[in-house]
mmCIF file of C-alpha atoms and ligand atoms in Angstrom:
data_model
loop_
_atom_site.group_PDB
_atom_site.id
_atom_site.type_symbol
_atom_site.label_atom_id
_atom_site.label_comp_id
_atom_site.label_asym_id
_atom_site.label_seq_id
_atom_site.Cartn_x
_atom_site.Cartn_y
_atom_site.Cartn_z
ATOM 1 C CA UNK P 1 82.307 98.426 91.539
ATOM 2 C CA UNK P 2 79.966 97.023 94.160
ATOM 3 C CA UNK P 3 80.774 96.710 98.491
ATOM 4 C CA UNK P 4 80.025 93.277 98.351
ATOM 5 C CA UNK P 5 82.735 90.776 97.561
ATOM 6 C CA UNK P 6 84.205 90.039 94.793
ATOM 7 C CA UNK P 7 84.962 93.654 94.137
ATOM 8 C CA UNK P 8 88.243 94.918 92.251
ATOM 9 C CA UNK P 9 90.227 97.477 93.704
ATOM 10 C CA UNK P 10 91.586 99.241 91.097
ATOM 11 C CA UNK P 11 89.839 99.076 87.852
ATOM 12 C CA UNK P 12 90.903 100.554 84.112
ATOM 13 C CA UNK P 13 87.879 101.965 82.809
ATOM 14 C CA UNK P 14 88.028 102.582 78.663
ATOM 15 C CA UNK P 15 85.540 102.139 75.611
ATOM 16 C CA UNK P 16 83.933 98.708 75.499
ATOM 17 C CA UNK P 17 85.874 97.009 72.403
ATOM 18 C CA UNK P 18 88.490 99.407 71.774
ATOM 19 C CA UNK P 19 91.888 98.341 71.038
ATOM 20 C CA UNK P 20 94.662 98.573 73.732
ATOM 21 C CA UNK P 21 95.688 101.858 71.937
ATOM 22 C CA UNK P 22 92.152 103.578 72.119
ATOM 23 C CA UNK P 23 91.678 102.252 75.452
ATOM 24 C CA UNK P 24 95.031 103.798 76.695
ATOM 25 C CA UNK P 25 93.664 107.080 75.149
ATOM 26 C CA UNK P 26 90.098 106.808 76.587
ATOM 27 C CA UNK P 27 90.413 105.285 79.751
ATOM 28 C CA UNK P 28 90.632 106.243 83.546
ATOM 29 C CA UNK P 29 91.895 104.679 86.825
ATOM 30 C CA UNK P 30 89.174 104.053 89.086
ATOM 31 C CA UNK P 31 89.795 103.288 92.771
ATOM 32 C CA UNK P 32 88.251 102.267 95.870
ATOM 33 C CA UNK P 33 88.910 105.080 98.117
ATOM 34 C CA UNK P 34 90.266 103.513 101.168
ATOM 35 C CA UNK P 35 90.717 106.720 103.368
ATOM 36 C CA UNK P 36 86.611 107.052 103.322
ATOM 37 C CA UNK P 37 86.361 103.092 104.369
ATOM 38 C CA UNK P 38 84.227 101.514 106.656
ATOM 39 C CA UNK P 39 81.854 105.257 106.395
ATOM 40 C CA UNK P 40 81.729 105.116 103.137
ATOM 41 C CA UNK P 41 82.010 103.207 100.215
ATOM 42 C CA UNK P 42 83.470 105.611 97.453
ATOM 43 C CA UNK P 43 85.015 105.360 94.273
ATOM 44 C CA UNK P 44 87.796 108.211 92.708
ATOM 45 C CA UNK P 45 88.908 108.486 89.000
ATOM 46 C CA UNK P 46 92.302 109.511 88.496
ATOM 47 C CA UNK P 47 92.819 111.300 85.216
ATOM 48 C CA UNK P 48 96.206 112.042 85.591
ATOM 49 C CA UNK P 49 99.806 110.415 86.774
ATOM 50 C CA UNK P 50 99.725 113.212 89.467
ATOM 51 C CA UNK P 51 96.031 112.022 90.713
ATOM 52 C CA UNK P 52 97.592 108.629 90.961
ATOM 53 C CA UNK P 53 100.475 110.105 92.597
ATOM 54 C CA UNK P 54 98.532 111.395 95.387
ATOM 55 C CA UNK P 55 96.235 108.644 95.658
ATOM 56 C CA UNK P 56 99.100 106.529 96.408
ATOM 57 C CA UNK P 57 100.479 108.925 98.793
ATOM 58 C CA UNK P 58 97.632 109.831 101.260
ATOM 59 C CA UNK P 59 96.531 105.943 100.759
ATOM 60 C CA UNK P 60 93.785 106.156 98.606
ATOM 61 C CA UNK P 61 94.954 102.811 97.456
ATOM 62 C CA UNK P 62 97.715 101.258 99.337
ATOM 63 C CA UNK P 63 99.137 97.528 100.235
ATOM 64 C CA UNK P 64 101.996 96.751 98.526
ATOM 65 C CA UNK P 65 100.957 95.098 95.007
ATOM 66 C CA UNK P 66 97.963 97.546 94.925
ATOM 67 C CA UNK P 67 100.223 100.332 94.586
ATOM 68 C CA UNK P 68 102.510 98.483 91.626
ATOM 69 C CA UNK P 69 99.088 97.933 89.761
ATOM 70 C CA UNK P 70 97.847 101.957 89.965
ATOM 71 C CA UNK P 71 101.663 102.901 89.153
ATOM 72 C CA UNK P 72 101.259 101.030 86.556
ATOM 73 C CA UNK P 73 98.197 102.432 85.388
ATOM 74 C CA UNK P 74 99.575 105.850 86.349
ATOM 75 C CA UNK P 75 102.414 105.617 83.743
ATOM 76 C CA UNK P 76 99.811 104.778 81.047
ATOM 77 C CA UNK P 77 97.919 108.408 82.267
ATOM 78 C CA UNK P 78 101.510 109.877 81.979
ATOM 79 C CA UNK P 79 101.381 109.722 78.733
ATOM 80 C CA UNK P 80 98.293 110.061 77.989
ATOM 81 C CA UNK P 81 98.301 113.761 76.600
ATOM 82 C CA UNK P 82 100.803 112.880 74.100
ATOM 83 C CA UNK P 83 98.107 111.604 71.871
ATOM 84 C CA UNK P 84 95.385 113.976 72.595
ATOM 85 C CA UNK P 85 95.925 115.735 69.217
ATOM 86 C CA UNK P 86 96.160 114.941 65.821
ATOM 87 C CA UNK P 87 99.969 114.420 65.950
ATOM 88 C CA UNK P 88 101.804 111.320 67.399
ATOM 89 C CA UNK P 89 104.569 111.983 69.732
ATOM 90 C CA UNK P 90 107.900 110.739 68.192
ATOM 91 C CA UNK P 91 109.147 107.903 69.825
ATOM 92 C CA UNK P 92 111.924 109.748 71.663
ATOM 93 C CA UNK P 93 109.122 111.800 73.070
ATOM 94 C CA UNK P 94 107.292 108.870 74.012
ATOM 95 C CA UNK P 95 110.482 107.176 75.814
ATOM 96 C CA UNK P 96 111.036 110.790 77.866
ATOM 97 C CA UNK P 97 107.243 110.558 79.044
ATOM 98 C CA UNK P 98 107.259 107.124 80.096
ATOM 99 C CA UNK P 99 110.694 107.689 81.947
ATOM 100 C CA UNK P 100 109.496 111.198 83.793
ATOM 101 C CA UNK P 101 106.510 109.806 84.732
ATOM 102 C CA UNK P 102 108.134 106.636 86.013
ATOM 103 C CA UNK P 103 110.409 108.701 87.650
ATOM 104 C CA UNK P 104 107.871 110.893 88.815
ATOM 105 C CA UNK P 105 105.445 108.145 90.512
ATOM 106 C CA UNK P 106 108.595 106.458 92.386
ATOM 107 C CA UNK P 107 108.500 109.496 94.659
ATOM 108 C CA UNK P 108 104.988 108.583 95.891
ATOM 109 C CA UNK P 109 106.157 106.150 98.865
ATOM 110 C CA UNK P 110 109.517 104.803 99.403
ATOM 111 C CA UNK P 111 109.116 101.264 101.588
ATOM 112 C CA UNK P 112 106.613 98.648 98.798
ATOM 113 C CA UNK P 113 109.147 97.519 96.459
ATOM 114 C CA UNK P 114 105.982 96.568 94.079
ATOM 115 C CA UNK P 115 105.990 100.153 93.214
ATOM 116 C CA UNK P 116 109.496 100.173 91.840
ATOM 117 C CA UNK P 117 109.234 96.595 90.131
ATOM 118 C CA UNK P 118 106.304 98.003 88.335
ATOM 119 C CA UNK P 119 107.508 100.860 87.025
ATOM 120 C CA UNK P 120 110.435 98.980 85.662
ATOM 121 C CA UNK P 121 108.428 96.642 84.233
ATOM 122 C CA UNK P 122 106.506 99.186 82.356
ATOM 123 C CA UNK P 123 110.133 100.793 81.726
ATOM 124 C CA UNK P 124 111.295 98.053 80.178
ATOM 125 C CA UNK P 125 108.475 97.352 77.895
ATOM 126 C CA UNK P 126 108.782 100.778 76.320
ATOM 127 C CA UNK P 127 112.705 100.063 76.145
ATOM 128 C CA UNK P 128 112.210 96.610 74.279
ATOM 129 C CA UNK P 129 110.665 98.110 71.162
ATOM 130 C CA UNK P 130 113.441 100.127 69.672
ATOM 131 C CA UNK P 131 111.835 99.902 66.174
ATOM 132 C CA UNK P 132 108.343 100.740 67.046
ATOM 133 C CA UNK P 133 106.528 103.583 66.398
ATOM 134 C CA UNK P 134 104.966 105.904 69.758
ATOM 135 C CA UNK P 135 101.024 103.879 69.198
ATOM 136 C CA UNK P 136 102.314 100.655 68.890
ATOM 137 C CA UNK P 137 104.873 101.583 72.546
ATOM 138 C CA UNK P 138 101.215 103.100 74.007
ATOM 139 C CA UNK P 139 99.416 99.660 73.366
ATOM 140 C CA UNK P 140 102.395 97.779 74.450
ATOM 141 C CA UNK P 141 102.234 99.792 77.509
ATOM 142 C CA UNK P 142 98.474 99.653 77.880
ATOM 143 C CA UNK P 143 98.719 95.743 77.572
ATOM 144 C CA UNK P 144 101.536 95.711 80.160
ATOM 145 C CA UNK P 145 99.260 97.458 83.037
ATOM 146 C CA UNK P 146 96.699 95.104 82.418
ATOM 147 C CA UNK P 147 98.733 92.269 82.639
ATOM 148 C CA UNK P 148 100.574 93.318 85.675
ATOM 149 C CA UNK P 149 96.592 93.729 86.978
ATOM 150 C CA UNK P 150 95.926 90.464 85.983
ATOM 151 C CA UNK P 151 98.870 88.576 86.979
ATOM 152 C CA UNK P 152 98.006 89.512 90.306
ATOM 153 C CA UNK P 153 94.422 88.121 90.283
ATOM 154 C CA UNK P 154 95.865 84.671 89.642
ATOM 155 C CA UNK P 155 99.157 85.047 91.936
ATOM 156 C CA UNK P 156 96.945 86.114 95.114
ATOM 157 C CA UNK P 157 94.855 82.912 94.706
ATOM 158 C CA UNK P 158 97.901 81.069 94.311
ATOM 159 C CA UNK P 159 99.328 81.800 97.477
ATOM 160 C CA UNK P 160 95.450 81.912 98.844
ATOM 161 C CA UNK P 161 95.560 77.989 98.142
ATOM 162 C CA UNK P 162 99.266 77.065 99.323
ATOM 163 C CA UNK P 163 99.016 78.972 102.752
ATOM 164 C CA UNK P 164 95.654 77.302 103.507
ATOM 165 C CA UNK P 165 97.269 74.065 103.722
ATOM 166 C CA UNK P 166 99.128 75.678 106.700
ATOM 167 C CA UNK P 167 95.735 76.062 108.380
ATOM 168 C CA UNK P 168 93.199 73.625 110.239
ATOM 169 C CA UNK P 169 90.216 73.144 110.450
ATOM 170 C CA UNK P 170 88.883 75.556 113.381
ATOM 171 C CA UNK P 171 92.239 77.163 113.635
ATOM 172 C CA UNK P 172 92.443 81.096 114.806
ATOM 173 C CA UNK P 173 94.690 83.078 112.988
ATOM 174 C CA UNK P 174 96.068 86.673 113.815
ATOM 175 C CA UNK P 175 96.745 89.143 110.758
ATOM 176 C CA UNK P 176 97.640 92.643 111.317
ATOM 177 C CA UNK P 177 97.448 95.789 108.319
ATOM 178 C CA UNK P 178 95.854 95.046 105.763
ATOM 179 C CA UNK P 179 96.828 92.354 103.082
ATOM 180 C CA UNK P 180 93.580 91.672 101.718
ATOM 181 C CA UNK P 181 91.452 92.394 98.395
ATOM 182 C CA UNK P 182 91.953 96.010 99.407
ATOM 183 C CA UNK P 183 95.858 95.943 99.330
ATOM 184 C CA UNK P 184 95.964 93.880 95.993
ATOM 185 C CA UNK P 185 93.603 93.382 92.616
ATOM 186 C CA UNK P 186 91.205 91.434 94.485
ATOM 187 C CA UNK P 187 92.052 88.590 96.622
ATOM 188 C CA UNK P 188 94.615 89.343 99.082
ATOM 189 C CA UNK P 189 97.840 87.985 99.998
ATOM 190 C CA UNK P 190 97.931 87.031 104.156
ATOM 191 C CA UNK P 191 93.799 87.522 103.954
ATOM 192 C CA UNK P 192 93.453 85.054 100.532
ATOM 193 C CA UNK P 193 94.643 82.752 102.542
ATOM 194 C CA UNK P 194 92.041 82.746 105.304
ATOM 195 C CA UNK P 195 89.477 82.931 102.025
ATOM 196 C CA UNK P 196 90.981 80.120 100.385
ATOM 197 C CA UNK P 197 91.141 78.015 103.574
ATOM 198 C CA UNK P 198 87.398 78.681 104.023
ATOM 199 C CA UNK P 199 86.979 77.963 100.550
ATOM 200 C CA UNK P 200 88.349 74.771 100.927
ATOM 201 C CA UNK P 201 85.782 74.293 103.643
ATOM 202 C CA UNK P 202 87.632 74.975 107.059
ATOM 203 C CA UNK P 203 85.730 76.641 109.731
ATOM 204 C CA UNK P 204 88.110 79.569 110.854
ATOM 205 C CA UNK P 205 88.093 82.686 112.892
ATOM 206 C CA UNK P 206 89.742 85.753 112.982
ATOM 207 C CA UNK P 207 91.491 88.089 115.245
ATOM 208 C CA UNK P 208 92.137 91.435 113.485
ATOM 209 C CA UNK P 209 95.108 94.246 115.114
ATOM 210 C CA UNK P 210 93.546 97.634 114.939
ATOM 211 C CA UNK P 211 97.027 98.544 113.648
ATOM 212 C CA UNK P 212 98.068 102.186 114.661
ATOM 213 C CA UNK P 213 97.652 104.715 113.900
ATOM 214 C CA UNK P 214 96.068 104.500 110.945
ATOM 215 C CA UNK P 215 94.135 101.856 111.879
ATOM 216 C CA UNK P 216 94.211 99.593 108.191
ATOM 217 C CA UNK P 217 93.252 96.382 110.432
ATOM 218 C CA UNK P 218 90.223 98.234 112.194
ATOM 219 C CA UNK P 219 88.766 100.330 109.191
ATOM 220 C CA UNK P 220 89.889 97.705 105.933
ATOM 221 C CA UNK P 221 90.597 94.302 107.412
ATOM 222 C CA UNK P 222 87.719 93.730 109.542
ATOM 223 C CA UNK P 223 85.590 95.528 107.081
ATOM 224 C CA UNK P 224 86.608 93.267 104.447
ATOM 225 C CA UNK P 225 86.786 89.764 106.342
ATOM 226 C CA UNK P 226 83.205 90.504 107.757
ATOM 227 C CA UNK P 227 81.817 91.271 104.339
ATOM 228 C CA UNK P 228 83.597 87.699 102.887
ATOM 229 C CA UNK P 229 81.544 85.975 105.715
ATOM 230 C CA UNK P 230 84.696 85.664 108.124
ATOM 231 C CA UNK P 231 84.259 85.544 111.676
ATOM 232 C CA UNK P 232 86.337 88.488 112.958
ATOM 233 C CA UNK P 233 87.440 90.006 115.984
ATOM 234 C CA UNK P 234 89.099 93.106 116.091
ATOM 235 C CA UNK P 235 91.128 93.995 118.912
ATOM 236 C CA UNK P 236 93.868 96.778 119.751
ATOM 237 C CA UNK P 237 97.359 96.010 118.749
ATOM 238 C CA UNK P 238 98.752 95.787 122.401
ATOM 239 C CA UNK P 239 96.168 93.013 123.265
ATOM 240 C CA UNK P 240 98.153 90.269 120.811
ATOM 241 C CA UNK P 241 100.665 88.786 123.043
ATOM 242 C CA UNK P 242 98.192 88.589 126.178
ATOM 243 C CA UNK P 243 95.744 86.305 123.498
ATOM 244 C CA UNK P 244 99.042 84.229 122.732
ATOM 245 C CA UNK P 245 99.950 83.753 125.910
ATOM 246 C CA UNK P 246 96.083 82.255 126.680
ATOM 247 C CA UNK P 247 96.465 80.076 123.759
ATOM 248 C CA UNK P 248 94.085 81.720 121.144
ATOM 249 C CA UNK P 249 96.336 82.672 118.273
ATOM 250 C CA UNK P 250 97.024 78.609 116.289
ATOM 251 C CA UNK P 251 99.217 80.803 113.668
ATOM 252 C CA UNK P 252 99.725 84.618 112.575
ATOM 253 C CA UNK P 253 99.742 85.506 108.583
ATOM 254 C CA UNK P 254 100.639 89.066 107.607
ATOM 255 C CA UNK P 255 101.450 90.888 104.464
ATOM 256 C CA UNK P 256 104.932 92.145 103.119
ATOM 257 C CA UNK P 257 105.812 95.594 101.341
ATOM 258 C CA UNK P 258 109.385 94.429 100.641
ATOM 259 C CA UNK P 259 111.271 90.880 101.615
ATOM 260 C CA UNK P 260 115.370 91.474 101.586
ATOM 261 C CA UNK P 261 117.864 88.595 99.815
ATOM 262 C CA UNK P 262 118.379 86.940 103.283
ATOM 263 C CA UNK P 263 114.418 86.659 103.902
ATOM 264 C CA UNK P 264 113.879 89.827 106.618
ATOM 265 C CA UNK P 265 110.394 91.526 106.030
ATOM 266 C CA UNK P 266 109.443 95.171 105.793
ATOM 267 C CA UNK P 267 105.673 95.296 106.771
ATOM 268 C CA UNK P 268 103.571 97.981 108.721
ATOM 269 C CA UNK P 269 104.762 99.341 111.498
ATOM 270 C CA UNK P 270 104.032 96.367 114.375
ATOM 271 C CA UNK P 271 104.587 93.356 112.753
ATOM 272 C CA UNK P 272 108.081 92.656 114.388
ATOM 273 C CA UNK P 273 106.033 92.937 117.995
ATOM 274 C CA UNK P 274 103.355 90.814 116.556
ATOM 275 C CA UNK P 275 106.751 88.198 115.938
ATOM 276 C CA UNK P 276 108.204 88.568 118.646
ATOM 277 C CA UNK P 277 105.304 87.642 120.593
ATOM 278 C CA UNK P 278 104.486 85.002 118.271
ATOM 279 C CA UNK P 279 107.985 83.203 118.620
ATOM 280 C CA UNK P 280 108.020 84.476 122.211
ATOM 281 C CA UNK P 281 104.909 81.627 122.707
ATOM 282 C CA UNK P 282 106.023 79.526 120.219
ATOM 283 C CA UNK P 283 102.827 80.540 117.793
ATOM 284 C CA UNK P 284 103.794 80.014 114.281
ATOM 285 C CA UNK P 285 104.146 83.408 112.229
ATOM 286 C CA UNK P 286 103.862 83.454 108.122
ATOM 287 C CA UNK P 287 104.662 85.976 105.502
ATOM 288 C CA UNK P 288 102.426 86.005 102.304
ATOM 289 C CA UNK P 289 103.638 87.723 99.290
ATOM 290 C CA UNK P 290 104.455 87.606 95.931
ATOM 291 C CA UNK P 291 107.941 87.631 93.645
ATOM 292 C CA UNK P 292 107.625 90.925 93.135
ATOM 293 C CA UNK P 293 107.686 91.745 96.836
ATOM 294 C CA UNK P 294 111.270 90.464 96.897
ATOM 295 C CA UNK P 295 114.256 92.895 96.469
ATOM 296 C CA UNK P 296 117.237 90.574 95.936
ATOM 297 C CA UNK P 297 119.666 93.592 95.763
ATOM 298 C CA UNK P 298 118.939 94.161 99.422
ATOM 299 C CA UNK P 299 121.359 91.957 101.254
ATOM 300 C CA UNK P 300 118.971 92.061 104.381
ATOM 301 C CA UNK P 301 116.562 94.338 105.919
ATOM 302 C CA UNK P 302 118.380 97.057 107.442
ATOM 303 C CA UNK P 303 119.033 98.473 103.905
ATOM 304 C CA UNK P 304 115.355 98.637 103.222
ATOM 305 C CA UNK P 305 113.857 102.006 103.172
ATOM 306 C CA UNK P 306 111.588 103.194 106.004
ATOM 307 C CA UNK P 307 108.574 105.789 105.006
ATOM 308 C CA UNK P 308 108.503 108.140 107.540
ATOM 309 C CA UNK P 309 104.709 109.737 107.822
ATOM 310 C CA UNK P 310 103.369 112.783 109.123
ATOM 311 C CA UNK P 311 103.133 113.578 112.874
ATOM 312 C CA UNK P 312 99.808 115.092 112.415
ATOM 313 C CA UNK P 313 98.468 111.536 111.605
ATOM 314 C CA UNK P 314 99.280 110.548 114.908
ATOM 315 C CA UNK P 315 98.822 114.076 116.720
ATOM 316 C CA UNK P 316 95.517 114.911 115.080
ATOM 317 C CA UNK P 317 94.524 111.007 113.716
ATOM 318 C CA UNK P 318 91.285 110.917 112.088
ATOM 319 C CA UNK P 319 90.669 114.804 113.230
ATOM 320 C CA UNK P 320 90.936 114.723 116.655
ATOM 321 C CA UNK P 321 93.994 115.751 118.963
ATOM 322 C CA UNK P 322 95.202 113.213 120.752
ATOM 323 C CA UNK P 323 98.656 114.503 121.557
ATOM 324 C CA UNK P 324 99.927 117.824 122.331
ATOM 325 C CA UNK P 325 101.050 120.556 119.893
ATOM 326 C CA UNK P 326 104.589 121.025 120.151
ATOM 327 C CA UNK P 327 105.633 117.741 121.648
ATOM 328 C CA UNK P 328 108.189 115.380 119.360
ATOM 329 C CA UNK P 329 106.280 112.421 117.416
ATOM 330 C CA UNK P 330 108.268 109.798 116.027
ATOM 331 C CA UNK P 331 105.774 107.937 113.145
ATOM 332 C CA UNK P 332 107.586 104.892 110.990
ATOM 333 C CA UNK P 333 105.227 103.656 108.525
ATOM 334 C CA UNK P 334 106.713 99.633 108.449
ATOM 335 C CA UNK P 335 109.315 98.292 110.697
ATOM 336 C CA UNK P 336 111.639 95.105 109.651
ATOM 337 C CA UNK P 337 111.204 91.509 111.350
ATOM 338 C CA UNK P 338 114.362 89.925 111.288
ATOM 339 C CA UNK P 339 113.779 85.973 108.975
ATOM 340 C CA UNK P 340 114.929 84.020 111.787
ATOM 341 C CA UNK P 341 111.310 84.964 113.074
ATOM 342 C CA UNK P 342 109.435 83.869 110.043
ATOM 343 C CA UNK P 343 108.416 80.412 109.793
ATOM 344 C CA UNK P 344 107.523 80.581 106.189
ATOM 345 C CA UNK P 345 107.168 82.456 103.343
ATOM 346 C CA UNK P 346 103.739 81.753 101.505
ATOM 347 C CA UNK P 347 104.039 83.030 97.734
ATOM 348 C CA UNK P 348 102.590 82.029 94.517
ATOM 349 C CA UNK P 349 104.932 78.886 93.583
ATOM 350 C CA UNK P 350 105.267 77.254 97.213
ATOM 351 C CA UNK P 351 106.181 78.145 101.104
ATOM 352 C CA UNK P 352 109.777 79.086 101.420
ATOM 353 C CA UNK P 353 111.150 77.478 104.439
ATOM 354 C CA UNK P 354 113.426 77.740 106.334
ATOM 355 C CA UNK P 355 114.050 81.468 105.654
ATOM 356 C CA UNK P 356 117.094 82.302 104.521
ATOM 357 C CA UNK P 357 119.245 83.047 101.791
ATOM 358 C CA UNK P 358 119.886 80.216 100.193
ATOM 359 C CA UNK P 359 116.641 78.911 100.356
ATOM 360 C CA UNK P 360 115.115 82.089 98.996
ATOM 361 C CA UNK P 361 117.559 82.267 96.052
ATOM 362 C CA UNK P 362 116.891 78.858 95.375
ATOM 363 C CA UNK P 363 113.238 78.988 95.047
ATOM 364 C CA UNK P 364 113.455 82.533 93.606
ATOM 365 C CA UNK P 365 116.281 80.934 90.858
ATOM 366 C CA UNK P 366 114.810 77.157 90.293
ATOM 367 C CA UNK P 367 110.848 78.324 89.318
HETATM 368 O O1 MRU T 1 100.805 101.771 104.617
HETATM 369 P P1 MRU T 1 100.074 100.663 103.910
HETATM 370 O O2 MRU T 1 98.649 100.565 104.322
HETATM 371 O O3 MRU T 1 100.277 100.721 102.419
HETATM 372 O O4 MRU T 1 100.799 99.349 104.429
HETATM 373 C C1 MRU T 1 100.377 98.129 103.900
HETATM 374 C C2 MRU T 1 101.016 96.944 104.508
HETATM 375 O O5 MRU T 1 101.903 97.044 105.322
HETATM 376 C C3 MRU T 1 100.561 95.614 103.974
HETATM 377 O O6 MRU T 1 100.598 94.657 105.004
HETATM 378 C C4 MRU T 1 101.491 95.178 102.845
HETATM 379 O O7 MRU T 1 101.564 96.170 101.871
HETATM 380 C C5 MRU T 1 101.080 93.901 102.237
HETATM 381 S S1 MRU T 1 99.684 94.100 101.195
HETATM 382 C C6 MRU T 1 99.331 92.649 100.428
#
């Protein structure tokens, strides 16, 4: 994988040629690692479901579909081992693997719904072969990742090309986290939109929330937007509503980890603020995400779950102490803007508005 753009995030790395049952048995997961980013550019192999497992949970790859694709993967490392020997697992054996180590990866973070669609999917690709033997299940399984992988390639330029008819020519946009190449396979959600708009030609710029406290706008976003030739500007998150308020912001696009039935979004922590300033000044404020960021069992948002992170990330971020031992740190990972502060919903078969239920159910329903 190269630091220039186009680079893949996640990549399966197996024998050249091999079928998808050899390359289950051969390959690796390799990953950007995003906790060493701007510094360094580094790549990790996981080589097991619990390497994934903790590459998901200290954000070695994060953003929402990101994590469904190396959950994916990490199911097909799972099971791996089971045909390391001569032997082939039975297929009951099989089935128990791919369950555990479904079950198993769902513990990594608790807030992107990708993770759990994902596994499911994978789930219920194992479960729709009751006949099959466990190598025929493996390459079923194998195939599955990839497509999940792929799919994503082609929805992320979807909704690249339907929010850039939202923008104009010398428009400046606001994003905040990171929903770029880095959170996805390779294009983004909110920041394929900015590259499809300049794609299609429009001259835009950038302004870039540093995003406490782990700072995904500051160390991925402007990272990536300045290597795709975007003209960025990264400022702290507290300085949004003041550029509003002058004027500067024409329309904010973020990400989404999960969207509830009634349209309210779960995204990192300070994208309700970001809204509320945004309707507060009457700046338009878009969501772009896929189906598979939508979790129609949710009735609305306060039933979606809330990661709760470390203290030391915000005591001791990045190494140095900042706050003082002892005192109590409060540290929500995503917060929930309510839909009657989204303007639209950008995903890969249209923009959803108005937000709402019905709406949502009947674009979710009719495509
Ligand atoms: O904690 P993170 O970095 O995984 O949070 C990521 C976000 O909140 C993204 O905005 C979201 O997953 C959308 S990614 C296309």
């Amino acid at each position: 994988m190269s630091a220039q753009p186009p680079y893949e995030t996640l990549s399966w790395k197996s024998p050249a040629g091999a079928s998808p049952f050899e390359e289950l048995r051969g390959g690796r997961l390799t990953l950007i690692d995003q906790t060493r980013l701007p510094a360094e550019f580094l790549l990790m192999t996981c080589k097991t479901s619990e390497d994934v497992w903790r590459a998901i949970k200290q954000l070695s790859v994060r953003g929402a579909p990101a994590i469904g694709i190396a959950a994916a993967y990490g199911v097909c490392l799972g099971i791996q081992p089971l045909f390391a020997g001569a032997n082939r697992p039975t297929r009951g054996d099989l089935i128990a693997a791919v369950e555990k180590t479904a079950a198993y990866l769902a513990t990594s973070r608790p807030t992107a719904v990708n993770l759990f669609w994902a596994l499911d999917r994978m789930k219920a690709r194992a479960a729709a072969m009751p006949d099959a033997e466990s190598d025929r299940i493996a390459a079923a399984l194998m195939s599955e990742a990839k497509t999940i992988h792929d799919e994503d390639r082609l929805l992320c330029r979807r909704i690249g090309r339907f929010g850039a008819n939202l923008i104009k020519d010398g428009d400046t946009l606001l994003t905040h986290c990171n929903a770029g190449a880095l959170a996805t396979a390779d294009y983004g959600t909110a920041l394929g939109v900015f590259y499809a708009a300049q794609e299609a030609g429009k001259k835009i710029s950038v302004y870039a929330d540093e995003t406490r406290p782990l700072l995904q706008g500051a160390r991925l976003t402007a990272w990536e937007l300045a290597a795709h030739g975007i003209d960025v500007t990264l400022i702290c998150d507290s300085m949004a509503a003041m550029l509003m308020r002058r004027k500067k912001i024409d329309a904010v696009f973020v990400g989404a980890d999960r969207i509830a039935a009634n349209g309210d979004v779960a995204n990192k922590i300070g994208t309700y603020s970001v809204a509320v300033a945004a309707r507060a000044h009457g700046v338009p404020f878009y969501v772009a995400a896929p189906f598979s960021t939508f979790d129609l069992t949710l009735s609305d948002g306060s039933q979606i779950p809330i990661e709760q992170r470390d203290p030391e990330e915000i005591r001791r971020g990045f190494g140095r102490q900042t706050a003082p031992d002892g005192i109590k740190i409060y540290n929500p990972a995503f917060d929930v803007t309510p839909a009657e502060l989204v303007s639209g919903i950008v995903t890969e078969k249209g923009v959803i508005t108005p937000v709402d239920a019905g709406e949502i159910r009947r674009f979710i329903q009719t495509e």
